Amino acid sequence: DAMVIQNPRYQVTQFGKPVTLSCSQTLNHNVMYWYQQKSSQAPKLLFHYYDKDFNNEADTPDNFQSRRPNTSFCFLDIRSPGLGDAAMYLCATSREAVGTDTQYFGPGTRLTVL
Amino acid sequence: AQSVAQPEDQVNVAEGNPLTVKCTYSVSGNPYLFWYVQYPNRGLQFLLKYITGDNLVKGSYGFEAEFNKSQTSFHLKKPSALVSDSALYFCAVRDIATGFQKLVFGTGTRLLVSP
């Protein structure tokens, strides 16, 4: 089945220790997104890629970076995690970035910062 | 800016009874509306969307939603609730006012279905 895969499902890191979360997709979609979700709140968009074109949300901290080496993979790098970065991180994809397109989400990675 | 509101933090319903999860929207132009469900420690699963056409949209797992332009609402419904429907439900709208049409989510409604 075509899908969005996130690894690992659970990640524990230490305060200030860089961490990378991974997302892959078999849908061959052009757009990949990273969201942060805290405590059952609404997901907050951090950034997205349209193909290789990177787009940062204005309020995304510099501590968060992303890479998309090819169509299938996208990574979220947190350079120096703080306690406030503990959250569920959701990857999503869509074919295009237009109004009618559906975003499909992966299962998420729950990040714990000690 | 486009937005959606989910006025209820939680909805309680007994198994077998009909359920409604409310969503109202505020948009300029035509609304593109979505419903997602989230089970504990899982990602969001797409249920259904309204783009144009029939006001009653049928989706996954027996859910449907009714688009009402005059009331600017897009309520999620199911005729007979199951305990397994207990989850967090998000309504969302595409922000078509910007070049990149990002998804704007409501605050979520927790649905609890009791046996």
XYZ file of C-alpha atoms in Angstrom:
229
model
C 0.000 0.000 0.000
C 1.154 3.527 -0.772
C 1.894 5.312 2.436
C 3.788 7.806 4.550
C 6.322 6.254 6.914
C 8.007 7.890 9.873
C 10.974 6.583 11.793
C 11.464 6.203 14.613
C 8.005 6.211 16.180
C 9.458 7.239 19.524
C 12.659 9.217 19.992
C 14.312 10.208 23.238
C 17.083 12.778 23.215
C 18.918 14.885 25.713
C 18.629 18.615 26.120
C 20.845 20.228 23.496
C 21.729 16.994 21.675
C 20.933 17.181 17.927
C 18.288 14.810 16.681
C 17.000 13.841 13.225
C 13.555 12.523 12.430
C 12.874 10.711 9.189
C 9.932 10.572 6.807
C 9.518 8.613 3.597
C 6.652 8.245 1.164
C 5.667 5.812 -1.543
C 2.935 8.076 -2.941
C 5.310 9.961 -5.263
C 3.793 13.228 -4.082
C 5.418 16.558 -4.883
C 4.818 18.199 -1.515
C 6.091 17.101 1.881
C 5.247 18.832 5.145
C 6.475 18.793 8.726
C 4.093 19.623 11.555
C 4.599 19.916 15.296
C 1.742 18.843 17.556
C 1.719 19.375 21.306
C -0.696 17.762 23.783
C -3.598 17.022 21.439
C -3.536 20.575 20.108
C -3.961 21.399 16.440
C -0.910 20.528 14.336
C 1.339 23.502 13.625
C 3.021 23.675 10.244
C 6.791 24.121 10.504
C 7.757 24.036 6.808
C 7.112 22.293 3.553
C 8.917 21.286 0.395
C 7.431 21.564 -3.051
C 9.800 19.223 -4.872
C 13.175 20.679 -3.827
C 11.812 24.135 -3.109
C 11.945 24.707 0.661
C 9.379 26.948 2.369
C 9.698 27.951 6.001
C 6.802 29.226 8.089
C 7.570 32.675 9.455
C 7.351 31.594 13.100
C 9.383 28.368 12.825
C 12.427 28.664 15.103
C 15.892 28.533 13.517
C 16.553 25.495 15.670
C 14.459 23.474 13.201
C 15.901 22.577 9.808
C 14.846 20.224 7.068
C 16.360 18.325 4.170
C 14.778 16.600 1.209
C 17.457 14.686 -0.667
C 14.993 13.110 -3.102
C 11.271 12.813 -3.793
C 10.762 10.002 -1.318
C 12.598 11.193 1.767
C 12.422 14.209 4.028
C 14.242 14.826 7.306
C 13.603 17.095 10.255
C 16.720 18.186 12.118
C 16.477 19.787 15.532
C 19.879 21.309 16.178
C 19.657 21.902 19.912
C 16.449 20.472 21.364
C 14.965 22.217 24.329
C 12.367 20.916 26.754
C 9.764 22.919 24.867
C 10.442 20.925 21.707
C 9.008 17.757 23.195
C 6.038 17.002 20.962
C 4.616 14.741 18.293
C 6.149 15.484 14.906
C 3.970 14.674 11.930
C 5.038 14.320 8.341
C 2.454 14.708 5.584
C 2.397 14.665 1.801
C 0.141 15.915 -0.959
C 0.291 15.648 -4.712
C 0.159 19.402 -5.178
C -0.164 22.414 -2.878
C -3.573 23.480 -4.106
C -6.875 23.806 -2.338
C -8.487 20.573 -3.438
C -5.571 18.295 -2.645
C -5.666 16.022 0.377
C -2.750 15.827 2.776
C -1.860 12.326 3.928
C -0.148 11.968 7.277
C 2.350 9.526 8.639
C 1.942 7.927 12.080
C 4.147 10.536 13.731
C 7.284 10.509 15.869
C 6.906 11.319 19.531
C 9.962 13.207 20.728
C 10.935 13.266 24.392
C 13.634 15.660 25.580
C 15.327 14.814 28.870
C -7.623 34.796 6.819
C -9.428 31.502 6.545
C -10.307 29.768 9.795
C -12.424 27.018 11.296
C -13.918 26.761 14.760
C -14.791 23.629 16.672
C -16.993 24.871 19.503
C -16.964 21.684 21.573
C -13.838 20.396 23.286
C -15.534 17.062 23.916
C -18.604 15.213 22.706
C -20.027 12.261 24.607
C -22.374 9.780 22.971
C -23.604 6.286 23.738
C -22.765 3.458 21.354
C -25.452 3.021 18.729
C -26.638 6.617 18.948
C -26.053 9.148 16.177
C -23.122 11.486 16.621
C -22.389 15.009 15.449
C -19.094 16.862 15.728
C -19.488 20.535 14.906
C -17.351 22.772 12.725
C -17.968 26.279 11.455
C -15.795 28.101 8.980
C -14.852 31.615 7.987
C -13.446 32.022 4.489
C -13.295 34.456 1.636
C -14.299 32.711 -1.538
C -15.121 29.036 -1.920
C -14.263 26.865 1.065
C -12.266 23.659 0.771
C -13.027 21.786 3.982
C -11.572 18.617 5.467
C -12.130 16.287 8.402
C -9.365 14.234 9.982
C -9.383 11.764 12.875
C -6.495 11.073 15.239
C -6.239 8.012 17.461
C -3.897 8.087 20.467
C -0.228 8.282 19.491
C -1.071 8.142 15.809
C -1.002 10.539 12.903
C -4.046 12.164 11.370
C -6.214 10.020 9.126
C -8.192 11.658 6.354
C -11.953 11.094 6.614
C -13.542 13.264 3.942
C -13.483 16.612 2.196
C -15.840 19.104 0.599
C -14.683 20.801 -2.560
C -17.843 21.471 -4.541
C -21.096 19.782 -5.517
C -23.296 17.737 -3.194
C -23.700 19.224 0.246
C -23.635 15.774 1.844
C -20.170 14.265 1.619
C -19.604 10.612 2.427
C -16.276 9.482 3.814
C -14.425 6.648 5.479
C -15.672 4.420 8.308
C -19.325 5.392 7.792
C -18.772 9.093 8.471
C -20.412 11.844 6.487
C -20.444 15.619 6.675
C -22.992 18.189 5.697
C -21.877 21.429 4.099
C -24.233 24.304 4.898
C -23.312 27.530 3.182
C -25.933 29.704 4.859
C -24.804 28.588 8.330
C -21.121 28.361 7.312
C -20.952 24.936 8.887
C -19.446 21.580 8.000
C -20.588 19.192 10.746
C -19.320 15.629 10.876
C -21.952 12.960 11.435
C -22.415 9.245 11.813
C -25.791 7.498 12.158
C -24.647 4.936 14.730
C -21.559 5.491 16.887
C -19.079 2.769 17.783
C -16.826 2.650 20.816
C -13.919 2.456 18.366
C -14.893 5.903 17.019
C -13.546 7.429 20.229
C -10.737 9.700 19.082
C -9.734 13.306 18.438
C -11.375 14.913 15.419
C -10.004 17.905 13.526
C -11.797 20.094 11.029
C -9.567 21.994 8.596
C -9.845 24.521 5.789
C -7.456 25.396 2.995
C -6.187 28.938 3.225
C -6.615 29.854 -0.423
C -5.960 33.528 0.280
C -2.196 32.903 0.177
C -0.036 31.645 -2.648
C 0.719 28.474 -0.734
C -2.630 27.072 0.289
C -1.818 25.669 3.667
C -4.230 23.687 5.799
C -5.622 25.570 8.798
C -6.855 23.289 11.573
C -9.473 23.774 14.234
C -8.652 23.120 17.875
C -10.010 19.592 17.777
C -12.949 17.820 19.412
C -12.522 14.727 21.514
C -15.258 12.175 20.882
C -15.997 9.661 23.639
C -18.357 6.818 22.800
C -19.508 4.852 25.807
C -20.562 1.185 25.619
